[in-house]
Structures are given as C-alpha cells and as structure tokens.
Amino acid sequence: METQAPTASFTHIPNRRPATDEERWIAMENPVFGKVFTDHMARASWREGEGWSDRRIVPLAPIPMHPGAAVLHYAQQVFEGLKAYRHEDGSIWLFRPEANAARLAASARRMALPEVSEADFIAALEGLIAADQNWVPGSPGTSLYLRPLLIATEPSLLVQPASDVDFVVTASPVGAYMSNGDAGVSIWVSTGFHRANAGGTGDVKTAGNYAASMLPQKEAKDHGCQQVLFLDAREDRYVEELGGMNLVAVRADGSVLTPRLTGTILPGVTRDSILTLLRDQGRTVEERDIELAELLQGIEEGEIVELFACGTAAVVTPIGRLVSDGFDVALPALEGESVAEAMLTQLTDIQYGRADDPHGWMRQVVEAPESRED
C-alpha cells in the first residue's frame, strides 16, 4: 500500500518509478523549453454542485478523457505559466504566485469555468515543487516552469459550460526560451490576421488565443522572423502584443511607452513587474494606444531607440527589427547597457535572490538544505 503524506491540502502519492539520477541529469542538461517534464503533477477535480475535491500530487501520467470531453470540442480551458527559482543556498522560491492565481481566476470567470482559490493554487504549486525539488535546476538562467491548467472534462456536445472540470499542474525544467542574439530578434508585424477582438478573450490566458497565432507565426518564420506582433482587430492600426509577450518601447529621453490594457491584451505579470521597476527608477511610463505608423516613424527619426518584449517564458527579449510587406525597419545599435538588458538583470537578480526584493514578490517554497532539521 502506498504511503500518502499530506502536502499542504494536496495528498502526495509518490511516483513508484521516478527518473533515476542519471536520467534526470541527462534530461536537465540542455532542456528544450516545455519538452521535459518532472516525475509528478498536481490534480484536483470539480463537479457542479459539489465543488473541488480529490486534491493530490500524483505520478505524471496521461489524463484519461472521453472523446466527447467539452475541452476537445469547444476549447473551454484556461492556463497559467510561472517559474520556481533555485537560489545560491539551494532554497527554492516562486515569483508572484498570487498574481498568477488572480489571473487564472479571472480567466476562469470569462470562460465559465470554476475558480481555483489562491490557497489551492499555491498549495498545488508548493506540493508539486516539494515532490520534485530535485528537478529544479540551479545553473545560471535556468528554472522550473510551472503550467497550471483548467480543462472542461464533461463528456457532452452541448454548447454550454461543463459540469466536470479538472485542475492540473505540470512542471518542466527550462533554460532560455529563445536566443536573442546581439542585434535582438526580428518581429513580423501581422496585417489581416488578429489575435483577439474587443469583447472576446484577448485578456484571458486561453488556448484559442494561441491557436489563432499559429498561422501568423508560420508566416513570420517564412519571412525570417522569430515572433509576430499583432495589431488591433478593429482598425488594423494600433500595436497590441506579440504571440505570447507584451511590447515595451523606450524613447531617446529615457521614458517608456507600452500599449494600454484594452481587454484585448493579456495583462502580463512580467509586464507589470517591469513597469513597476521602471517607475521605481523615476522613469516616465506611459500606457496608451500606439499606432504602428507612430512607432515606425519614431524609430526612423531616432525618437524611439529601443523595443523589447517581456513575458514569463523569455523574461525580456530585445527586438532588433520590425518587418512586414511594406517595411523593414531596424532598431539602432545602442552604446552601453540597454534598458532591456538592465531590466533583465534587475528582475532576474530579484528572482534568483541576488538582490533585495523591495516589493515582496518572492515566496519561499523549499528551505536551504542547511536550514532544514536533521
């Protein structure tokens, strides 16, 4: 009989066949983002009229699902993404998990799914990390990427909110999401294809938004670009966000400009953190609608000297070019440290415990080995 030790409110059922030390070392040596998974996952179930139950940390395994499950037909699902960081002393920390819990709850409301409480959300993360703490890498730039997921599992072809829902969290050791290169990434500006419409689900982290970006992403690759920048769906005129990252522009006077959250843009936790740190520096941060024509003109006239994208996976990614059918504009080469580089350093120094945490963003999950009792 398996030993079931409580992990917060999630019961831990150990994996009988976890990866060996050698298998884990090979898997973690140079992981492709999101391709390597740890030994366990967190799970809980919800049923209409009964609420949440069966909170467990269980061995990683396929999820049995009826082919009529609502998520497969009507995409009733939402997800999150955040990271756990190993500090130099061996302790493990989460970055702003409360913000991700709040965003998952907001996404769930929009998609007619049951909300996961902040307590359950964090307990699932902490239980999974405690079970798979040996999977949290410690080399520079690495982390454990956590993917909380809500899916409608009721077998039903009726177009209505599902009465059965699963909450799942998986974990993946990761390195860098993409290589920036010295000149930054090239961005394809999509015209005609749009990520989200007003009144839709653009501010929700749900699969359909990302599915809609796949064809434009292929188009970007065909034009030698690494990512896509989407414009607004109403006028095809204002810049919004990349396929999975928010956009920030830096002016020659050091002030910062970023698209405002209109309901069609995902409110990124990394975006909010970077804007907070920029304001801490005394920089002017302006959030408003930005025309593509204004952005291109600003680059050509030297008013806008830097562009970068930000998000959980890539953290901060400098942008070197904007490309589309009618233009190919390169950002100027900068002398000295860019704002993007400075933000990447400042934010990751907080995340990895190399700098003070003035806003209380970090939450310890596992103590340093020397701090634990024998």
Tab-separated table of C-alpha atoms in Angstrom:
chain	number	residue	atom	x	y	z
A	1	MET	CA	0.000	0.000	0.000
A	2	GLU	CA	1.335	3.451	-0.914
A	3	THR	CA	2.215	5.929	1.775
A	4	GLN	CA	0.205	9.116	1.375
A	5	ALA	CA	1.892	12.011	3.142
A	6	PRO	CA	-0.055	15.306	3.227
A	7	THR	CA	1.499	18.178	1.294
A	8	ALA	CA	-0.450	21.281	2.343
A	9	SER	CA	-4.028	20.444	1.255
A	10	PHE	CA	-2.802	18.164	-1.538
A	11	THR	CA	-2.117	14.498	-0.706
A	12	HIS	CA	1.202	13.244	-2.076
A	13	ILE	CA	1.120	9.866	-3.825
A	14	PRO	CA	4.761	9.171	-4.747
A	15	ASN	CA	5.806	8.001	-8.182
A	16	ARG	CA	6.938	4.370	-7.840
A	17	ARG	CA	9.200	4.689	-10.854
A	18	PRO	CA	10.728	8.173	-10.772
A	19	ALA	CA	13.542	9.082	-13.119
A	20	THR	CA	16.948	7.893	-11.954
A	21	ASP	CA	19.606	10.454	-11.092
A	22	GLU	CA	21.276	9.762	-14.443
A	23	GLU	CA	18.019	10.065	-16.402
A	24	ARG	CA	17.198	13.310	-14.645
A	25	TRP	CA	20.698	14.699	-15.242
A	26	ILE	CA	20.504	13.887	-18.976
A	27	ALA	CA	17.023	15.396	-19.271
A	28	MET	CA	18.063	18.582	-17.484
A	29	GLU	CA	21.415	19.049	-19.218
A	30	ASN	CA	20.034	21.153	-22.060
A	31	PRO	CA	16.237	21.028	-21.970
A	32	VAL	CA	14.144	22.314	-24.866
A	33	PHE	CA	11.524	24.630	-23.384
A	34	GLY	CA	8.450	22.668	-22.339
A	35	LYS	CA	9.646	19.307	-23.690
A	36	VAL	CA	10.916	17.779	-20.422
A	37	PHE	CA	8.546	17.034	-17.529
A	38	THR	CA	9.144	16.072	-13.908
A	39	ASP	CA	8.001	12.898	-12.120
A	40	HIS	CA	4.748	14.253	-10.680
A	41	MET	CA	1.801	16.534	-11.363
A	42	ALA	CA	-0.860	18.164	-9.198
A	43	ARG	CA	-4.523	17.288	-9.780
A	44	ALA	CA	-7.935	18.213	-8.431
A	45	SER	CA	-11.486	17.652	-9.674
A	46	TRP	CA	-14.585	19.847	-9.695
A	47	ARG	CA	-18.195	18.804	-10.166
A	48	GLU	CA	-21.154	21.135	-10.343
A	49	GLY	CA	-22.988	21.182	-7.035
A	50	GLU	CA	-20.088	19.528	-5.197
A	51	GLY	CA	-17.125	21.864	-5.700
A	52	TRP	CA	-13.431	20.939	-5.624
A	53	SER	CA	-12.221	17.564	-4.324
A	54	ASP	CA	-9.549	14.887	-4.768
A	55	ARG	CA	-6.597	17.262	-4.338
A	56	ARG	CA	-3.480	15.187	-4.990
A	57	ILE	CA	0.159	15.247	-6.053
A	58	VAL	CA	0.351	12.154	-8.278
A	59	PRO	CA	2.782	10.487	-10.696
A	60	LEU	CA	2.912	12.207	-14.074
A	61	ALA	CA	0.651	10.271	-16.434
A	62	PRO	CA	-1.742	10.789	-19.339
A	63	ILE	CA	-5.138	12.178	-18.370
A	64	PRO	CA	-7.962	9.730	-19.219
A	65	MET	CA	-10.506	11.692	-21.212
A	66	HIS	CA	-13.688	10.831	-23.063
A	67	PRO	CA	-13.506	11.784	-26.768
A	68	GLY	CA	-16.624	13.855	-26.148
A	69	ALA	CA	-14.951	15.967	-23.446
A	70	ALA	CA	-16.038	19.579	-23.847
A	71	VAL	CA	-12.473	20.909	-23.934
A	72	LEU	CA	-11.772	18.942	-27.119
A	73	HIS	CA	-14.738	20.403	-28.963
A	74	TYR	CA	-15.310	23.881	-27.550
A	75	ALA	CA	-11.882	24.784	-26.074
A	76	GLN	CA	-13.304	25.511	-22.642
A	77	GLN	CA	-9.981	25.801	-20.827
A	78	VAL	CA	-7.555	28.291	-19.321
A	79	PHE	CA	-3.974	28.050	-18.145
A	80	GLU	CA	-1.132	29.886	-16.444
A	81	GLY	CA	2.653	29.988	-16.576
A	82	LEU	CA	5.114	30.842	-13.819
A	83	LYS	CA	8.528	29.745	-12.585
A	84	ALA	CA	10.285	28.433	-9.494
A	85	TYR	CA	13.891	29.525	-8.923
A	86	ARG	CA	16.708	27.842	-7.042
A	87	HIS	CA	18.784	30.344	-5.081
A	88	GLU	CA	22.502	30.005	-4.449
A	89	ASP	CA	21.899	28.496	-0.994
A	90	GLY	CA	19.731	25.743	-2.500
A	91	SER	CA	16.375	27.168	-1.390
A	92	ILE	CA	13.528	27.303	-3.926
A	93	TRP	CA	11.270	30.303	-4.474
A	94	LEU	CA	8.207	31.284	-6.508
A	95	PHE	CA	7.812	34.694	-8.153
A	96	ARG	CA	4.473	36.442	-7.563
A	97	PRO	CA	2.290	33.298	-7.479
A	98	GLU	CA	-0.596	35.323	-6.036
A	99	ALA	CA	-0.698	37.369	-9.258
A	100	ASN	CA	-0.911	34.221	-11.361
A	101	ALA	CA	-3.618	32.824	-9.083
A	102	ALA	CA	-5.657	36.012	-9.556
A	103	ARG	CA	-5.211	35.938	-13.326
A	104	LEU	CA	-6.242	32.262	-13.524
A	105	ALA	CA	-9.373	33.096	-11.533
A	106	ALA	CA	-10.185	35.991	-13.877
A	107	SER	CA	-9.603	33.761	-16.919
A	108	ALA	CA	-11.829	31.062	-15.405
A	109	ARG	CA	-14.675	33.537	-14.873
A	110	ARG	CA	-14.528	34.652	-18.512
A	111	MET	CA	-14.544	31.062	-19.785
A	112	ALA	CA	-17.375	29.939	-17.446
A	113	LEU	CA	-15.056	27.629	-15.500
A	114	PRO	CA	-14.896	27.233	-11.709
A	115	GLU	CA	-12.295	29.371	-9.985
A	116	VAL	CA	-9.376	27.815	-8.144
A	117	SER	CA	-8.823	29.604	-4.841
A	118	GLU	CA	-5.468	31.263	-4.220
A	119	ALA	CA	-4.905	28.824	-1.341
A	120	ASP	CA	-5.457	25.776	-3.570
A	121	PHE	CA	-3.448	27.279	-6.417
A	122	ILE	CA	-0.402	27.888	-4.216
A	123	ALA	CA	-0.800	24.588	-2.336
A	124	ALA	CA	-0.719	22.722	-5.655
A	125	LEU	CA	2.457	24.530	-6.705
A	126	GLU	CA	4.165	24.044	-3.353
A	127	GLY	CA	3.208	20.374	-3.184
A	128	LEU	CA	4.470	19.683	-6.687
A	129	ILE	CA	7.741	21.532	-6.126
A	130	ALA	CA	8.298	19.738	-2.816
A	131	ALA	CA	7.768	16.378	-4.530
A	132	ASP	CA	10.033	17.213	-7.488
A	133	GLN	CA	12.528	19.595	-5.920
A	134	ASN	CA	15.448	17.657	-7.431
A	135	TRP	CA	14.157	18.740	-10.822
A	136	VAL	CA	14.640	22.435	-10.052
A	137	PRO	CA	17.863	23.336	-11.894
A	138	GLY	CA	20.495	25.555	-10.361
A	139	SER	CA	22.680	26.651	-13.268
A	140	PRO	CA	22.532	30.281	-14.466
A	141	GLY	CA	19.389	31.231	-16.380
A	142	THR	CA	17.526	28.016	-15.589
A	143	SER	CA	14.322	27.491	-13.627
A	144	LEU	CA	11.350	25.169	-13.170
A	145	TYR	CA	8.463	26.239	-15.382
A	146	LEU	CA	5.034	25.508	-13.905
A	147	ARG	CA	1.922	25.121	-16.048
A	148	PRO	CA	-1.420	25.230	-14.154
A	149	LEU	CA	-4.318	24.163	-16.361
A	150	LEU	CA	-8.115	24.091	-16.087
A	151	ILE	CA	-9.952	21.858	-18.586
A	152	ALA	CA	-13.623	21.005	-19.109
A	153	THR	CA	-13.807	17.198	-18.980
A	154	GLU	CA	-17.554	16.549	-19.067
A	155	PRO	CA	-18.491	14.263	-21.996
A	156	SER	CA	-21.022	16.499	-23.723
A	157	LEU	CA	-21.503	18.008	-27.159
A	158	LEU	CA	-23.961	20.578	-25.838
A	159	VAL	CA	-22.643	24.116	-26.236
A	160	GLN	CA	-22.843	25.037	-22.567
A	161	PRO	CA	-20.481	25.299	-19.565
A	162	ALA	CA	-19.205	21.891	-18.488
A	163	SER	CA	-20.266	20.350	-15.188
A	164	ASP	CA	-16.987	18.422	-14.753
A	165	VAL	CA	-13.613	20.194	-14.690
A	166	ASP	CA	-10.045	19.126	-13.902
A	167	PHE	CA	-7.261	21.277	-12.459
A	168	VAL	CA	-3.779	20.058	-13.384
A	169	VAL	CA	-0.278	21.452	-12.784
A	170	THR	CA	2.793	20.110	-14.586
A	171	ALA	CA	6.419	21.158	-14.166
A	172	SER	CA	9.306	21.409	-16.647
A	173	PRO	CA	12.970	22.303	-16.066
A	174	VAL	CA	13.840	25.019	-18.592
A	175	GLY	CA	16.667	27.155	-19.856
A	176	ALA	CA	16.382	30.143	-22.172
A	177	TYR	CA	13.149	30.382	-24.189
A	178	MET	CA	14.832	31.891	-27.233
A	179	SER	CA	18.224	33.188	-28.267
A	180	ASN	CA	18.192	36.957	-28.593
A	181	GLY	CA	21.466	37.467	-30.384
A	182	ASP	CA	23.416	40.717	-30.207
A	183	ALA	CA	21.035	42.530	-32.570
A	184	GLY	CA	17.802	41.279	-30.967
A	185	VAL	CA	15.013	39.242	-32.552
A	186	SER	CA	13.222	40.079	-35.789
A	187	ILE	CA	9.465	40.606	-35.493
A	188	TRP	CA	6.884	40.092	-38.237
A	189	VAL	CA	4.063	42.642	-37.998
A	190	SER	CA	0.914	40.773	-38.958
A	191	THR	CA	-1.719	42.577	-41.004
A	192	GLY	CA	-5.041	40.922	-41.693
A	193	PHE	CA	-4.606	38.262	-39.002
A	194	HIS	CA	-5.546	39.232	-35.448
A	195	ARG	CA	-5.037	37.679	-32.061
A	196	ALA	CA	-8.188	38.993	-30.351
A	197	ASN	CA	-11.275	41.155	-30.808
A	198	ALA	CA	-12.958	43.622	-28.473
A	199	GLY	CA	-15.335	41.749	-26.191
A	200	GLY	CA	-13.532	38.479	-26.865
A	201	THR	CA	-10.906	36.650	-24.830
A	202	GLY	CA	-7.752	38.666	-25.540
A	203	ASP	CA	-7.143	39.401	-21.862
A	204	VAL	CA	-7.635	35.739	-20.931
A	205	LYS	CA	-4.918	33.090	-20.986
A	206	THR	CA	-6.796	30.506	-23.027
A	207	ALA	CA	-5.821	28.133	-25.800
A	208	GLY	CA	-7.856	29.731	-28.581
A	209	ASN	CA	-5.803	32.922	-28.478
A	210	TYR	CA	-2.633	30.950	-29.087
A	211	ALA	CA	-4.210	28.728	-31.749
A	212	ALA	CA	-5.134	31.885	-33.670
A	213	SER	CA	-1.494	32.961	-33.620
A	214	MET	CA	-0.103	29.768	-35.194
A	215	LEU	CA	-0.650	30.694	-38.853
A	216	PRO	CA	0.786	34.223	-38.428
A	217	GLN	CA	3.712	32.629	-36.562
A	218	LYS	CA	4.322	30.380	-39.560
A	219	GLU	CA	4.102	33.455	-41.771
A	220	ALA	CA	6.722	35.137	-39.589
A	221	LYS	CA	9.050	32.146	-39.889
A	222	ASP	CA	8.624	32.171	-43.662
A	223	HIS	CA	9.878	35.783	-43.595
A	224	GLY	CA	12.882	35.015	-41.401
A	225	CYS	CA	11.310	36.377	-38.191
A	226	GLN	CA	11.137	34.754	-34.764
A	227	GLN	CA	7.907	36.261	-33.461
A	228	VAL	CA	4.688	38.036	-34.514
A	229	LEU	CA	3.391	41.454	-33.456
A	230	PHE	CA	-0.385	41.750	-33.715
A	231	LEU	CA	-2.389	44.869	-34.485
A	232	ASP	CA	-5.875	45.694	-33.246
A	233	ALA	CA	-8.713	43.865	-34.990
A	234	ARG	CA	-10.973	46.886	-35.407
A	235	GLU	CA	-8.717	49.184	-37.451
A	236	ASP	CA	-5.545	47.138	-38.086
A	237	ARG	CA	-3.738	50.253	-36.907
A	238	TYR	CA	-2.618	50.016	-33.285
A	239	VAL	CA	0.087	47.672	-31.974
A	240	GLU	CA	-1.070	45.289	-29.270
A	241	GLU	CA	1.144	42.367	-28.239
A	242	LEU	CA	3.260	39.554	-29.565
A	243	GLY	CA	2.011	35.981	-29.714
A	244	GLY	CA	2.958	35.391	-26.091
A	245	MET	CA	4.668	38.563	-24.856
A	246	ASN	CA	3.922	42.213	-24.151
A	247	LEU	CA	5.634	45.070	-26.000
A	248	VAL	CA	7.631	47.964	-24.497
A	249	ALA	CA	9.225	50.937	-26.324
A	250	VAL	CA	11.977	53.182	-24.936
A	251	ARG	CA	12.313	56.792	-26.091
A	252	ALA	CA	15.554	58.722	-26.501
A	253	ASP	CA	14.770	60.741	-23.354
A	254	GLY	CA	14.575	57.507	-21.297
A	255	SER	CA	10.795	57.473	-20.929
A	256	VAL	CA	8.878	54.312	-21.678
A	257	LEU	CA	5.783	53.651	-23.781
A	258	THR	CA	3.644	50.488	-23.837
A	259	PRO	CA	0.185	49.593	-25.195
A	260	ARG	CA	-2.540	50.062	-22.600
A	261	LEU	CA	-4.587	47.091	-21.446
A	262	THR	CA	-7.720	47.368	-23.530
A	263	GLY	CA	-9.302	43.970	-22.893
A	264	THR	CA	-7.636	42.509	-25.991
A	265	ILE	CA	-4.155	42.322	-24.424
A	266	LEU	CA	-3.078	39.816	-21.784
A	267	PRO	CA	-2.118	41.601	-18.519
A	268	GLY	CA	1.335	40.081	-18.148
A	269	VAL	CA	2.804	39.568	-14.680
A	270	THR	CA	6.276	40.210	-16.110
A	271	ARG	CA	4.944	43.345	-17.836
A	272	ASP	CA	3.529	44.659	-14.567
A	273	SER	CA	6.753	43.856	-12.705
A	274	ILE	CA	8.962	45.612	-15.257
A	275	LEU	CA	6.757	48.701	-15.388
A	276	THR	CA	6.897	48.838	-11.590
A	277	LEU	CA	10.707	48.651	-11.602
A	278	LEU	CA	10.915	51.322	-14.319
A	279	ARG	CA	8.738	53.642	-12.255
A	280	ASP	CA	10.922	52.887	-9.225
A	281	GLN	CA	13.828	54.290	-11.268
A	282	GLY	CA	11.916	57.519	-11.765
A	283	ARG	CA	11.230	56.895	-15.446
A	284	THR	CA	8.031	58.163	-17.020
A	285	VAL	CA	5.922	55.154	-18.049
A	286	GLU	CA	3.100	55.881	-20.452
A	287	GLU	CA	0.392	53.282	-21.146
A	288	ARG	CA	-1.756	54.240	-24.137
A	289	ASP	CA	-2.820	53.247	-27.644
A	290	ILE	CA	0.180	53.262	-30.012
A	291	GLU	CA	-0.229	53.478	-33.769
A	292	LEU	CA	2.068	51.326	-35.855
A	293	ALA	CA	2.809	54.384	-38.017
A	294	GLU	CA	3.855	56.330	-34.911
A	295	LEU	CA	6.138	53.508	-33.831
A	296	LEU	CA	7.826	53.220	-37.236
A	297	GLN	CA	8.236	56.978	-37.551
A	298	GLY	CA	9.672	57.181	-34.040
A	299	ILE	CA	12.282	54.550	-34.872
A	300	GLU	CA	13.241	56.182	-38.176
A	301	GLU	CA	13.555	59.639	-36.575
A	302	GLY	CA	15.507	58.393	-33.564
A	303	GLU	CA	12.828	59.219	-31.008
A	304	ILE	CA	12.299	55.543	-30.200
A	305	VAL	CA	15.663	53.950	-29.585
A	306	GLU	CA	14.720	50.576	-28.187
A	307	LEU	CA	11.986	47.950	-28.319
A	308	PHE	CA	11.691	44.834	-26.213
A	309	ALA	CA	9.175	42.117	-25.434
A	310	CYS	CA	8.549	40.648	-21.994
A	311	GLY	CA	6.847	37.566	-20.618
A	312	THR	CA	7.288	34.704	-18.169
A	313	ALA	CA	8.979	32.310	-20.588
A	314	ALA	CA	11.503	34.651	-22.211
A	315	VAL	CA	11.547	37.291	-19.402
A	316	VAL	CA	12.959	40.144	-21.538
A	317	THR	CA	13.707	39.863	-25.263
A	318	PRO	CA	15.317	42.781	-27.178
A	319	ILE	CA	13.765	43.473	-30.594
A	320	GLY	CA	16.119	44.338	-33.455
A	321	ARG	CA	13.789	44.615	-36.485
A	322	LEU	CA	10.148	45.160	-37.405
A	323	VAL	CA	9.224	43.593	-40.740
A	324	SER	CA	6.070	43.431	-42.849
A	325	ASP	CA	5.053	43.538	-46.502
A	326	GLY	CA	5.583	47.291	-46.736
A	327	PHE	CA	8.572	47.927	-44.489
A	328	ASP	CA	11.725	46.555	-42.884
A	329	VAL	CA	12.896	48.814	-40.066
A	330	ALA	CA	15.920	48.111	-37.879
A	331	LEU	CA	16.424	49.490	-34.384
A	332	PRO	CA	19.675	51.442	-33.912
A	333	ALA	CA	22.695	49.849	-32.297
A	334	LEU	CA	22.996	51.121	-28.726
A	335	GLU	CA	26.103	52.156	-26.862
A	336	GLY	CA	26.329	50.809	-23.343
A	337	GLU	CA	23.693	48.831	-21.479
A	338	SER	CA	20.189	48.942	-22.905
A	339	VAL	CA	17.047	49.315	-20.813
A	340	ALA	CA	16.105	45.764	-21.810
A	341	GLU	CA	19.419	44.417	-20.506
A	342	ALA	CA	19.114	46.436	-17.310
A	343	MET	CA	15.547	45.200	-16.726
A	344	LEU	CA	16.531	41.602	-17.388
A	345	THR	CA	19.365	41.886	-14.869
A	346	GLN	CA	17.306	43.679	-12.238
A	347	LEU	CA	14.318	41.349	-12.471
A	348	THR	CA	16.300	38.107	-12.574
A	349	ASP	CA	18.528	39.280	-9.715
A	350	ILE	CA	15.367	39.540	-7.606
A	351	GLN	CA	14.067	36.188	-8.826
A	352	TYR	CA	17.333	34.360	-8.114
A	353	GLY	CA	17.902	36.046	-4.762
A	354	ARG	CA	20.915	38.089	-5.865
A	355	ALA	CA	19.220	41.389	-4.993
A	356	ASP	CA	16.764	42.760	-2.460
A	357	ASP	CA	13.066	42.146	-3.063
A	358	PRO	CA	11.570	45.583	-2.276
A	359	HIS	CA	8.024	44.662	-3.319
A	360	GLY	CA	7.827	41.291	-1.543
A	361	TRP	CA	7.364	39.380	-4.799
A	362	MET	CA	9.251	36.207	-3.839
A	363	ARG	CA	7.679	33.331	-1.879
A	364	GLN	CA	9.893	30.612	-0.406
A	365	VAL	CA	8.751	27.060	-1.130
A	366	VAL	CA	11.712	24.915	-0.028
A	367	GLU	CA	14.257	25.925	2.594
A	368	ALA	CA	18.011	25.846	2.027
A	369	PRO	CA	19.440	22.399	2.881
A	370	GLU	CA	21.451	23.717	5.832
A	371	SER	CA	18.301	25.286	7.283
A	372	ARG	CA	16.387	22.020	7.455
A	373	GLU	CA	16.260	19.920	10.564
A	374	ASP	CA	18.042	16.569	10.523
